[in-house]
Short mmCIF file of C-alpha atoms in Angstrom, two decimals:
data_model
loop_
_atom_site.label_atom_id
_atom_site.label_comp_id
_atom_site.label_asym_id
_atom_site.label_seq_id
_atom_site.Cartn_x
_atom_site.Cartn_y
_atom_site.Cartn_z
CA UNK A 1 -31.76 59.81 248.53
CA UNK A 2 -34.22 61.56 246.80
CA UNK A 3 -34.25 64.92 245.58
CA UNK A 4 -36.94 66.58 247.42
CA UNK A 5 -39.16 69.41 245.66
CA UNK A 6 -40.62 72.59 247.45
CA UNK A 7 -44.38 70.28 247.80
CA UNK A 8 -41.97 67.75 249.69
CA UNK A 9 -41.06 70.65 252.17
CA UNK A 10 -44.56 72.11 252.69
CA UNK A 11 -45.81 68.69 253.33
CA UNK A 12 -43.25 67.64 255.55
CA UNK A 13 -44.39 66.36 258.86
CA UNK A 14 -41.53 64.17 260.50
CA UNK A 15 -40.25 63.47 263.55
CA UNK A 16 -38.44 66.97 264.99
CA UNK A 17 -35.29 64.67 265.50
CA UNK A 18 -35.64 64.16 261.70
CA UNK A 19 -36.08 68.53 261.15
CA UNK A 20 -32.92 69.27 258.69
CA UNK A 21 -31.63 65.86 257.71
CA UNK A 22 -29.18 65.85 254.88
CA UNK A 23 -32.37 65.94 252.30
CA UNK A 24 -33.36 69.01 253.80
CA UNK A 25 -30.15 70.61 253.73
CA UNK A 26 -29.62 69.77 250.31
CA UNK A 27 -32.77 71.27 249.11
CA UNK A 28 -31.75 74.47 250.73
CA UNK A 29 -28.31 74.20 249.73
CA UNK A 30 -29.62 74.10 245.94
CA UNK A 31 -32.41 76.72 246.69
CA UNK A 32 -29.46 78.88 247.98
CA UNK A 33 -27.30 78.56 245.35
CA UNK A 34 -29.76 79.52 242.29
CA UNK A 35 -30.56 82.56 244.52
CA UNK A 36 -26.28 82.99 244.51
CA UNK A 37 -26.21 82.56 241.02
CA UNK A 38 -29.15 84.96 239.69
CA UNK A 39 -27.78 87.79 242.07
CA UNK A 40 -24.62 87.54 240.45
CA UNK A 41 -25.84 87.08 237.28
CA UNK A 42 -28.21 90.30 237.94
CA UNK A 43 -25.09 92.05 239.18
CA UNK A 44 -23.08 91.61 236.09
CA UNK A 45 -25.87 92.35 233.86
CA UNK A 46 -25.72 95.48 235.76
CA UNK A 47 -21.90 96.25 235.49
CA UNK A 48 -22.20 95.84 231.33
CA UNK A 49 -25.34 97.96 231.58
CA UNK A 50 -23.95 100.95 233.01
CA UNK A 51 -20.20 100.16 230.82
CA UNK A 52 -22.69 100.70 227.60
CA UNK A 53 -23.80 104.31 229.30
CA UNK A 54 -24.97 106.30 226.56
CA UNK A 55 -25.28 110.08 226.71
CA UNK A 56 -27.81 111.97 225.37
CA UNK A 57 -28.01 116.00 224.65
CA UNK A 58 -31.71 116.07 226.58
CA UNK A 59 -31.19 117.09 230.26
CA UNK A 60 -34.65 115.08 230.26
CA UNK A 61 -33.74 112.08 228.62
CA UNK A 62 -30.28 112.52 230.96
CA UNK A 63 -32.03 112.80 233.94
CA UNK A 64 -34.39 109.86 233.17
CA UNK A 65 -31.12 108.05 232.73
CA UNK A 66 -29.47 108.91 235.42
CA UNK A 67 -32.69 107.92 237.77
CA UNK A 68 -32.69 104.28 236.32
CA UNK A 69 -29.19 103.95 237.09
CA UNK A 70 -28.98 105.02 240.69
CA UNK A 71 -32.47 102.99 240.91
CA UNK A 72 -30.46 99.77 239.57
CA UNK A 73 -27.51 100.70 241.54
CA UNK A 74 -29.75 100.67 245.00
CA UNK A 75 -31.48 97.75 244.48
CA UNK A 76 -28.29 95.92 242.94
CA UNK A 77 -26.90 97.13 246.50
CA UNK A 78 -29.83 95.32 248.55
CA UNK A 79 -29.30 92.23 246.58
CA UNK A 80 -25.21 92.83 247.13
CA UNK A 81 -26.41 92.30 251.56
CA UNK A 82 -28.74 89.31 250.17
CA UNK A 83 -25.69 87.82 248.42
CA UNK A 84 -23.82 87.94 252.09
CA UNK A 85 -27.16 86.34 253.97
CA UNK A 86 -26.99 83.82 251.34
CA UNK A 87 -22.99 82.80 251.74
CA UNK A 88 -23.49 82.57 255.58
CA UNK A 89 -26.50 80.55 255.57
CA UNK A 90 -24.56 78.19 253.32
CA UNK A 91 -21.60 78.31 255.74
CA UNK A 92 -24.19 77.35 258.61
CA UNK A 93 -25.18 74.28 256.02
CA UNK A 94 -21.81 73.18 256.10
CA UNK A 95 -21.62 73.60 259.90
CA UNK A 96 -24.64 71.90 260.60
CA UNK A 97 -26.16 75.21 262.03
CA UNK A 98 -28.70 75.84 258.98
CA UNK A 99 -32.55 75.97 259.98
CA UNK A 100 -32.35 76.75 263.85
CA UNK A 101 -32.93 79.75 265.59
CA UNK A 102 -29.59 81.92 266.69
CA UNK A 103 -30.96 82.75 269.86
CA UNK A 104 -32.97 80.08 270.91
CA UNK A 105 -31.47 76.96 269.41
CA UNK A 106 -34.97 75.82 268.84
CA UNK A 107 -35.97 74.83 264.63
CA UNK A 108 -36.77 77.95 262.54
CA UNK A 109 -39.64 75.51 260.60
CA UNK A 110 -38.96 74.69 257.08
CA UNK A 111 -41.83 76.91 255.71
CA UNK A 112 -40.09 80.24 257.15
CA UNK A 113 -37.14 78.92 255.84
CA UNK A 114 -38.91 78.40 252.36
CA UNK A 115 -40.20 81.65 252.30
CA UNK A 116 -36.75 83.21 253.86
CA UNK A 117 -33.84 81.15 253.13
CA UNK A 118 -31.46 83.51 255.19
CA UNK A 119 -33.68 83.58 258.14
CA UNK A 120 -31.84 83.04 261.19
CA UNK A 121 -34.72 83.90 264.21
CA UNK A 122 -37.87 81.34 264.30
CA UNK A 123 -41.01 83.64 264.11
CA UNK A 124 -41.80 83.81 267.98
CA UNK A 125 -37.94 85.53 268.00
CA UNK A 126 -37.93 87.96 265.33
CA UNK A 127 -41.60 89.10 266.93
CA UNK A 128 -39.45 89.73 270.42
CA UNK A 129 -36.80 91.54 268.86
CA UNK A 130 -39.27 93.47 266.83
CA UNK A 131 -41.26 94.47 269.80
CA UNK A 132 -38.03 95.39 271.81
CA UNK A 133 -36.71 97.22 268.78
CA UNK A 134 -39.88 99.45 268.66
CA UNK A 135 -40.26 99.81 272.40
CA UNK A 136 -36.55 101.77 272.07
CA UNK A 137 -38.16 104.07 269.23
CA UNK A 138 -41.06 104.93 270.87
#
């Protein structure tokens, strides 16, 4: 069993009784993990970041500061709900669920899934619920 590379998945063009075979779901496993590992790697970057807080006598310069760090914070917080995508989709891996749709059952298409890893709706489904979700707000 080769490893396959990200040209392998683009080019792909099996069999649909073939879409997610253990190759597949070992390239995504991999892909998933690396993202795992640089979030948490960004995240403790953060944590000794903000532990070497320096002050400074400038309510400028403090202010600056203080902006970064609550800029950090909120995007280390978006990457903190990626994290949780990321575990799940490699629970759905292990439960043979990975790479098909949640409410159709249908395949979510390896490219999606290249581009979104944690995608759980095929296109055509995320489209509906995005049209339904805006039809609500309007």
């Amino acid at each position: 069993m080769a490893k396959l590379t990200e040209k392998d998945i683009l080019a792909w063009n099996g069999p649909e009784e073939e879409y997610m075979n253990e190759d597949h779901q070992a390239f995504f496993r991999d892909l998933l993990l690396k993202l795992q590992d640089e979030l948490i790697h960004n995240a403790n970057n953060t944590a000794g970041h903000l532990q070497e807080q320096s002050t400074t006598p400038d309510p400028a310069d403090r202010a600056t500061l203080e902006e970064e760090y609550a800029l950090e914070l909120r995007t280390r917080d978006r990457e903190r709900k990626l994290l949780s995508k990321i575990q799940a989709s490699l629970r759905q891996i292990d439960e043979g669920d990975y790479g098909f749709c949640k409410d159709t059952g249908e395949p979510i298409g390896l490219k999606r899934l290249l581009a979104r890893p944690t995608a759980t709706l095929s296109v055509e489904a995320q489209e509906r619920r995005e049209r339904i979700k805006k039809q609500y707000v309007d």
